[in-house]
mmCIF file of C-alpha atoms in Angstrom:
data_model
loop_
_atom_site.group_PDB
_atom_site.id
_atom_site.type_symbol
_atom_site.label_atom_id
_atom_site.label_comp_id
_atom_site.label_asym_id
_atom_site.label_seq_id
_atom_site.Cartn_x
_atom_site.Cartn_y
_atom_site.Cartn_z
ATOM 1 C CA MET A 1 141.881 106.693 99.626
ATOM 2 C CA PRO A 2 141.277 105.067 96.178
ATOM 3 C CA HIS A 3 138.252 103.266 97.621
ATOM 4 C CA LEU A 4 136.779 106.599 98.729
ATOM 5 C CA GLU A 5 137.308 108.064 95.256
ATOM 6 C CA GLU A 6 135.606 105.053 93.669
ATOM 7 C CA SER A 7 132.602 105.488 95.938
ATOM 8 C CA ASP A 8 132.518 109.205 95.023
ATOM 9 C CA LEU A 9 132.614 108.301 91.337
ATOM 10 C CA ASP A 10 129.818 105.781 91.818
ATOM 11 C CA ARG A 11 127.755 108.200 93.888
ATOM 12 C CA VAL A 12 127.992 111.046 91.382
ATOM 13 C CA ALA A 13 127.361 108.716 88.434
ATOM 14 C CA GLN A 14 124.266 107.354 90.202
ATOM 15 C CA LEU A 15 122.954 110.865 90.866
ATOM 16 C CA ILE A 16 123.436 111.789 87.207
ATOM 17 C CA ALA A 17 121.590 108.616 86.162
ATOM 18 C CA GLU A 18 118.713 109.531 88.489
ATOM 19 C CA LEU A 19 118.525 113.004 86.944
ATOM 20 C CA ASP A 20 118.463 111.433 83.493
ATOM 21 C CA GLY A 21 115.517 109.303 84.609
ATOM 22 C CA GLU A 22 113.672 112.316 85.992
ATOM 23 C CA GLU A 23 114.281 114.236 82.773
ATOM 24 C CA PHE A 24 113.037 111.291 80.731
ATOM 25 C CA LEU A 25 109.845 111.131 82.789
ATOM 26 C CA LEU A 26 109.255 114.866 82.467
ATOM 27 C CA MET A 27 109.815 114.750 78.735
ATOM 28 C CA GLY A 28 107.308 111.901 78.550
ATOM 29 C CA LEU A 29 104.688 114.163 80.123
ATOM 30 C CA ASP A 30 104.765 116.300 76.997
ATOM 31 C CA ALA A 31 102.709 114.001 74.783
ATOM 32 C CA SER A 32 103.032 116.179 71.707
ATOM 33 C CA PRO A 33 106.620 116.961 70.700
ATOM 34 C CA SER A 34 105.392 119.669 68.319
ATOM 35 C CA GLN A 35 104.031 121.710 71.226
ATOM 36 C CA THR A 36 106.145 123.330 73.890
ATOM 37 C CA ALA A 37 106.092 121.894 77.399
ATOM 38 C CA THR A 38 104.185 123.574 80.182
ATOM 39 C CA PRO A 39 106.026 126.266 82.140
ATOM 40 C CA GLU A 40 106.188 123.958 85.169
ATOM 41 C CA ILE A 41 107.828 121.203 83.151
ATOM 42 C CA GLU A 42 110.248 123.671 81.564
ATOM 43 C CA LEU A 43 111.269 124.985 85.001
ATOM 44 C CA ALA A 44 111.772 121.457 86.292
ATOM 45 C CA LEU A 45 113.891 120.599 83.245
ATOM 46 C CA VAL A 46 116.034 123.695 83.727
ATOM 47 C CA ALA A 47 116.601 122.766 87.376
ATOM 48 C CA ILE A 48 117.523 119.201 86.427
ATOM 49 C CA ARG A 49 119.954 120.394 83.767
ATOM 50 C CA GLU A 50 121.602 122.864 86.155
ATOM 51 C CA GLN A 51 121.980 120.146 88.766
ATOM 52 C CA ARG A 52 123.456 117.797 86.145
ATOM 53 C CA ILE A 53 126.032 120.448 85.200
ATOM 54 C CA ARG A 54 127.113 120.745 88.841
ATOM 55 C CA LEU A 55 127.320 116.968 89.191
ATOM 56 C CA GLU A 56 129.335 116.639 85.982
ATOM 57 C CA GLU A 57 131.766 119.250 87.329
ATOM 58 C CA GLU A 58 132.031 117.292 90.583
ATOM 59 C CA LEU A 59 132.571 114.087 88.616
ATOM 60 C CA ALA A 60 135.379 115.747 86.652
ATOM 61 C CA GLU A 61 137.027 116.905 89.889
ATOM 62 C CA VAL A 62 136.866 113.438 91.448
ATOM 63 C CA TRP A 63 138.184 111.884 88.251
ATOM 64 C CA ALA A 64 141.031 114.410 88.073
ATOM 65 C CA LYS A 65 142.039 113.619 91.659
ATOM 66 C CA ARG A 66 142.027 109.937 90.856
ATOM 67 C CA CYS A 67 144.046 110.394 87.672
ATOM 68 C CA SER A 68 146.613 112.614 89.384
ATOM 69 C CA ARG A 69 147.551 109.635 91.524
ATOM 70 C CA CYS A 70 148.005 107.283 88.565
#
């Protein structure tokens, strides 16, 4: 079972890293930081941030399961 938990940790961490990359790319599309992003970019960023929150919750659950066995 510890091997399965490690793969879950790796999987969730990888998904979070991918979201970070997507967010970075979207933020790069807004060439002028003084102006607000387009509505499409803002919606995409909100979706990414919501997905990251869910993944961070999942990561915490997997980590808690792993730690409860330590």
